[in-house]
Short mmCIF file of C-alpha atoms in Angstrom, two decimals:
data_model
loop_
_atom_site.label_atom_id
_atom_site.label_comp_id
_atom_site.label_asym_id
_atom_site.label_seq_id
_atom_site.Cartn_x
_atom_site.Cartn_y
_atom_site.Cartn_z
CA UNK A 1 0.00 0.00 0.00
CA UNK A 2 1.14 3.12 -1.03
CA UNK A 3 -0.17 5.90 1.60
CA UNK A 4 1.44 8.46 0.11
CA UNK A 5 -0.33 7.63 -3.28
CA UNK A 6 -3.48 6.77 -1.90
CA UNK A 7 -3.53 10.65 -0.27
CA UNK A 8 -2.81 12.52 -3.73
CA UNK A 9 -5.41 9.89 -5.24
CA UNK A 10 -8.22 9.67 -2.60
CA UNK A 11 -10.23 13.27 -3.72
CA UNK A 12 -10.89 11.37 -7.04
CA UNK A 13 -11.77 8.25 -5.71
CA UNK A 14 -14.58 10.14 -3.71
CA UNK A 15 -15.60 11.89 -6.24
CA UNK A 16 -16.13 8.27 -7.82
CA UNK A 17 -17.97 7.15 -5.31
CA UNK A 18 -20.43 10.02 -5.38
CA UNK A 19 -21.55 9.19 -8.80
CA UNK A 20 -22.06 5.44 -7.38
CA UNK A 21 -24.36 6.86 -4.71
CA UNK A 22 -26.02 9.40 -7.42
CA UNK A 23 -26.54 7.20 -10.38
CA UNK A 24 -28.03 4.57 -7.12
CA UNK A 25 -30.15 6.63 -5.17
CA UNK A 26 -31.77 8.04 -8.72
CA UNK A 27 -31.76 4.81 -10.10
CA UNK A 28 -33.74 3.33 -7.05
CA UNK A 29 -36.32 6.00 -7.13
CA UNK A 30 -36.92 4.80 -11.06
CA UNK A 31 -36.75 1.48 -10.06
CA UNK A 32 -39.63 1.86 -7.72
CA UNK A 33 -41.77 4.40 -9.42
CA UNK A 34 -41.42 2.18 -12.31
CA UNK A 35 -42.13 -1.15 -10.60
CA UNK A 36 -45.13 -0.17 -8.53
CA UNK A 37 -46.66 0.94 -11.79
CA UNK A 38 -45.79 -2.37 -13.49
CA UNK A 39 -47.04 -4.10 -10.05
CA UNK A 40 -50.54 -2.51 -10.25
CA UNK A 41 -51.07 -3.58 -13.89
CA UNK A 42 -50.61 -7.00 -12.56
CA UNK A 43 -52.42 -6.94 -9.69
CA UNK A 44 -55.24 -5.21 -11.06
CA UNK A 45 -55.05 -7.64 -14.02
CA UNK A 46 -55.37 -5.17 -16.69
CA UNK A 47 -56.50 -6.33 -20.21
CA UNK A 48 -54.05 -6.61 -22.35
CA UNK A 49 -51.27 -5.01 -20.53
CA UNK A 50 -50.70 -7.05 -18.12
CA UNK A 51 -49.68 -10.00 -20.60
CA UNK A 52 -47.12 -7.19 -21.73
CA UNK A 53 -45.70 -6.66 -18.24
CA UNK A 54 -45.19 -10.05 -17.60
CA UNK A 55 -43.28 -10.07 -20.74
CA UNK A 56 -41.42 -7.22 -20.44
CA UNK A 57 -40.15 -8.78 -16.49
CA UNK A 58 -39.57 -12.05 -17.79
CA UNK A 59 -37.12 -10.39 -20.46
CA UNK A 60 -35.57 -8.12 -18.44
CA UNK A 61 -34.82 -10.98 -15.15
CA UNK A 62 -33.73 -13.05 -17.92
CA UNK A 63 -31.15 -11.29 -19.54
CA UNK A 64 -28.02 -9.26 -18.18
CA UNK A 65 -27.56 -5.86 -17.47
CA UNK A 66 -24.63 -5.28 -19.21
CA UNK A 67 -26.30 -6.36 -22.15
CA UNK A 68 -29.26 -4.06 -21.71
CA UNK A 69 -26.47 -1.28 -20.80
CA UNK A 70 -24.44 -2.04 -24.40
CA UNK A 71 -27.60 -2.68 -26.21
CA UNK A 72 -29.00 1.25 -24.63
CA UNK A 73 -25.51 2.52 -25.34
CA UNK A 74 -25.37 1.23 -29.06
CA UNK A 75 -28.45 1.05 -30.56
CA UNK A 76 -30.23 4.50 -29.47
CA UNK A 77 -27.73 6.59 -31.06
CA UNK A 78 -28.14 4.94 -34.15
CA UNK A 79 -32.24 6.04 -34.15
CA UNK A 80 -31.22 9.80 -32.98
CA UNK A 81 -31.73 9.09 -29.63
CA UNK A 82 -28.82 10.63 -27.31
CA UNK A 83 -28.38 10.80 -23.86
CA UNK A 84 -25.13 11.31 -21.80
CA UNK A 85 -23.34 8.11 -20.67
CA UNK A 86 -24.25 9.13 -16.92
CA UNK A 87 -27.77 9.82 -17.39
CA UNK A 88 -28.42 6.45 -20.14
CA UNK A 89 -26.74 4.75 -17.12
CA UNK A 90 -29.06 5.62 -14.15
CA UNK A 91 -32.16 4.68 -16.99
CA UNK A 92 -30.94 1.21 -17.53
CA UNK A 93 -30.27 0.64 -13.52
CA UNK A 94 -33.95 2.21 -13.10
CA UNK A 95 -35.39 -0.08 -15.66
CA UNK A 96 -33.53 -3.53 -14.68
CA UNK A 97 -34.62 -3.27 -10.97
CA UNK A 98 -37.78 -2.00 -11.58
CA UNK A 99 -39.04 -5.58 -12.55
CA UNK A 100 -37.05 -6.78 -9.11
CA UNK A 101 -39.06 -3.73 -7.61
CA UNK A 102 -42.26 -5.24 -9.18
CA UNK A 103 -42.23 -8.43 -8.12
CA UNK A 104 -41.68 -7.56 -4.53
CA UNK A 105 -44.67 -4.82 -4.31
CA UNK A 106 -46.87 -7.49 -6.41
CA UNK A 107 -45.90 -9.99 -3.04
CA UNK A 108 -47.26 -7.30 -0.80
CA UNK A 109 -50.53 -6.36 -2.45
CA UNK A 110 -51.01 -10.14 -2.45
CA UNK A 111 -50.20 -10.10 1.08
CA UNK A 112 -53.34 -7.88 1.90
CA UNK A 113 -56.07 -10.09 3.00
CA UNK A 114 -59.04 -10.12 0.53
CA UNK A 115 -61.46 -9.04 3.02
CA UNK A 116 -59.77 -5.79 2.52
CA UNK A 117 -60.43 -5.36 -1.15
CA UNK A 118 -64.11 -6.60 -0.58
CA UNK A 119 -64.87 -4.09 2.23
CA UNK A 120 -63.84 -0.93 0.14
CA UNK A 121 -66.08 -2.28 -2.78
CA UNK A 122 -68.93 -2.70 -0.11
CA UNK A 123 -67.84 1.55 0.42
CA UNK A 124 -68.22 2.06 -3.74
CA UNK A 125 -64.17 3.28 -3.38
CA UNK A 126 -62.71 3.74 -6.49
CA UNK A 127 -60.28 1.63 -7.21
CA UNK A 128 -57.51 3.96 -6.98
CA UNK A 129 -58.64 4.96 -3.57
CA UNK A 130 -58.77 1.69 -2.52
CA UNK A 131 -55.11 1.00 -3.51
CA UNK A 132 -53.50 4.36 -2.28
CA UNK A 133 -55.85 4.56 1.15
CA UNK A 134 -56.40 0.99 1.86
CA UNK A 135 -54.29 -1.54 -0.05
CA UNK A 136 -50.71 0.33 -0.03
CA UNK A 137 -50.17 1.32 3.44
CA UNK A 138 -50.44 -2.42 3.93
CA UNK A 139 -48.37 -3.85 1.13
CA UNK A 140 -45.70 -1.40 1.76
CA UNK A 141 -43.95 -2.66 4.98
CA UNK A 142 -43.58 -6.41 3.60
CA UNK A 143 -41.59 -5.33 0.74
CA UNK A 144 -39.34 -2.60 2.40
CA UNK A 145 -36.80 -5.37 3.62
CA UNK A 146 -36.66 -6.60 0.00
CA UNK A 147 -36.64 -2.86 -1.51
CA UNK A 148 -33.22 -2.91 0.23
CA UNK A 149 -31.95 -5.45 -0.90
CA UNK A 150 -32.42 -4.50 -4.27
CA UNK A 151 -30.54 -1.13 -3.54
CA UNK A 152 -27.74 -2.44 -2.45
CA UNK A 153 -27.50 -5.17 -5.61
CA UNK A 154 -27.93 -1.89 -7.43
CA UNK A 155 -25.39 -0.03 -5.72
CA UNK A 156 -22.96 -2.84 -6.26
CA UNK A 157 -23.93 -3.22 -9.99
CA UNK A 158 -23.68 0.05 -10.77
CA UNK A 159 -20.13 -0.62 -11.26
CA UNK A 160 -21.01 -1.85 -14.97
CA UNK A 161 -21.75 1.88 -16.08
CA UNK A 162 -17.94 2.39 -16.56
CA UNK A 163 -18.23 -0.01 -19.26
CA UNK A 164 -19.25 3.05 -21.11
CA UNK A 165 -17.34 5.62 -19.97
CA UNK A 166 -19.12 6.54 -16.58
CA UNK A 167 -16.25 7.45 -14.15
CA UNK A 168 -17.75 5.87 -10.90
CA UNK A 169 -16.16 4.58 -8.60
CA UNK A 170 -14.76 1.24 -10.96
CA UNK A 171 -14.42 3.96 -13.36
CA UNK A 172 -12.25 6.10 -11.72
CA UNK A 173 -10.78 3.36 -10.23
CA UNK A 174 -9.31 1.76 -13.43
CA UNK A 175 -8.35 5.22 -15.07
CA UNK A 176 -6.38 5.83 -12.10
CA UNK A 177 -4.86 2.25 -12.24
CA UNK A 178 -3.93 1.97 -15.86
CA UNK A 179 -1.22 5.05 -15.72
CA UNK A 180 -0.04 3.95 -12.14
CA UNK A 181 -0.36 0.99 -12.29
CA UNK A 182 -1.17 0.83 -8.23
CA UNK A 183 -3.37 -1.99 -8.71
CA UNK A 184 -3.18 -3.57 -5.16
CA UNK A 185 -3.18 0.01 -3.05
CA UNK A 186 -6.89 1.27 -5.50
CA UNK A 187 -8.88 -1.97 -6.15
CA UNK A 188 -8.22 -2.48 -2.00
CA UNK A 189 -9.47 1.08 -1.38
CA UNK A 190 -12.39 0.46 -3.43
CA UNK A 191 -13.36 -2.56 -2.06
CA UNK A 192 -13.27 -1.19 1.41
CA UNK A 193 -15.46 2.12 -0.02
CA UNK A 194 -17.84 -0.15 -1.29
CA UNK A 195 -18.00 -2.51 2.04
CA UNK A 196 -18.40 0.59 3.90
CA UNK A 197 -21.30 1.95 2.30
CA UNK A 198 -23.25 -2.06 1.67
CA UNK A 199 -22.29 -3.38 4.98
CA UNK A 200 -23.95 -0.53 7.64
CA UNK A 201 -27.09 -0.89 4.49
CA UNK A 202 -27.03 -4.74 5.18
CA UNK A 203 -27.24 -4.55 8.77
CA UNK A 204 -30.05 -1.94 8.98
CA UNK A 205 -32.05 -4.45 6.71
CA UNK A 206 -31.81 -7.39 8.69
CA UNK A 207 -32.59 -4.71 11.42
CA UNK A 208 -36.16 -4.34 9.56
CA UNK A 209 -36.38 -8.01 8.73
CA UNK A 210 -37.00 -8.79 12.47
CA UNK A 211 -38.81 -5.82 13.30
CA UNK A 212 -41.45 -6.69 10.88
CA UNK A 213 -41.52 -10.24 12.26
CA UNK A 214 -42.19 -9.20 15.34
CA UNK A 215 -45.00 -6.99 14.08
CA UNK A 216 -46.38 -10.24 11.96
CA UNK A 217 -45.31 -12.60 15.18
CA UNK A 218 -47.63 -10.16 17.29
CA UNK A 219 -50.48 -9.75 15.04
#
């Protein structure tokens, strides 16, 4: 390890890791926007659509980021579409984990007992009331133990935006690398930045895990 290095380096190695966080904490609010839509259409078993969205998730579980990345990258430019590398970045994030997103708010409205459904009918609630007065506040705390997992999978595969060009962390990681060739004093650093950031995440999750237990447990 080379401290000395490592002290001339570290500014730009922060500055990394705030376009990690950025490009994750946008990302994630896609992801969720985007998935609670998706996990409505299913729920509510929309004509049509909802044979669409269960494409569309199967495609996008089924195939990997990167490629979606490359294929956003690539292809849009060629049809006039242009976005920066940062911003194209945060939309393919948004859109992978929204399915992930999906599937665990489509597990919490199917967590909500029936009953409930059937009593706001019985009030003549829309049912858009029903699901942002009634159903939601119930689905919700199921799925906030899985919404965090998915952010930290997407804070640790956000590292595949600086295969084009985005300097996160990785990004700025490798540049620095390739003309110093410090390989064992940065990747070490950035492992560490990375640990130090998932690992506090992790524990506050599990933290919610068996809070929610005990909630369901008491209930």
């Amino acid at each position: 390890m080379d401290g000395d290095y490592l002290r001339s380096v570290f500014p730009e190695l922060l500055d990394g890791l705030r376009i990690t966080a950025m490009a994750t904490g946008l990302g994630m609010v896609l992801a969720v926007v985007v998935g609670l839509l998706l996990a409505c259409v299913q729920v509510l078993r929309v004509p049509v659509l909802r044979h669409v969205v269960a494409g569309w998730i199967l495609f996008i579980r089924n195939t990997p980021l990167l490629v979606q990345l490359f294929f956003l990258f690539y292809v849009l430019p060629r049809y006039g579409v242009l976005i920066d590398a940062l911003t194209l970045g945060i939309v393919a994030l948004g859109l992978h984990f929204s399915c992930y997103t999906a599937e665990a708010f489509r597990g919490g409205f199917l967590s909500v007992p029936k009953g409930q459904w059937e009593a706001a009918r019985t009030l003549n609630l829309s049912t858009f009331t029903t699901l942002r007065t009634v159903i939601l506040p119930q689905a919700i705390p199921p799925v906030l133990a899985a919404l965090g997992n998915n952010l930290i999978s997407m804070f640790k595969d956000s590292a595949v935006l600086s295969a084009i060009t985005v300097l996160e962390l990785l990004g700025v990681t490798r540049k620095l690398a390739s003309t110093s060739f410090q390989y064992t004093t940065l990747f070490t650093v950035m492992g560490a930045m990375y640990l130090a950031l998932a690992l506090p995440a992790s524990f506050a999750i599990r933290a919610i895990e068996r809070r929610i237990s005990r909630k369901g447990a008491r209930s």
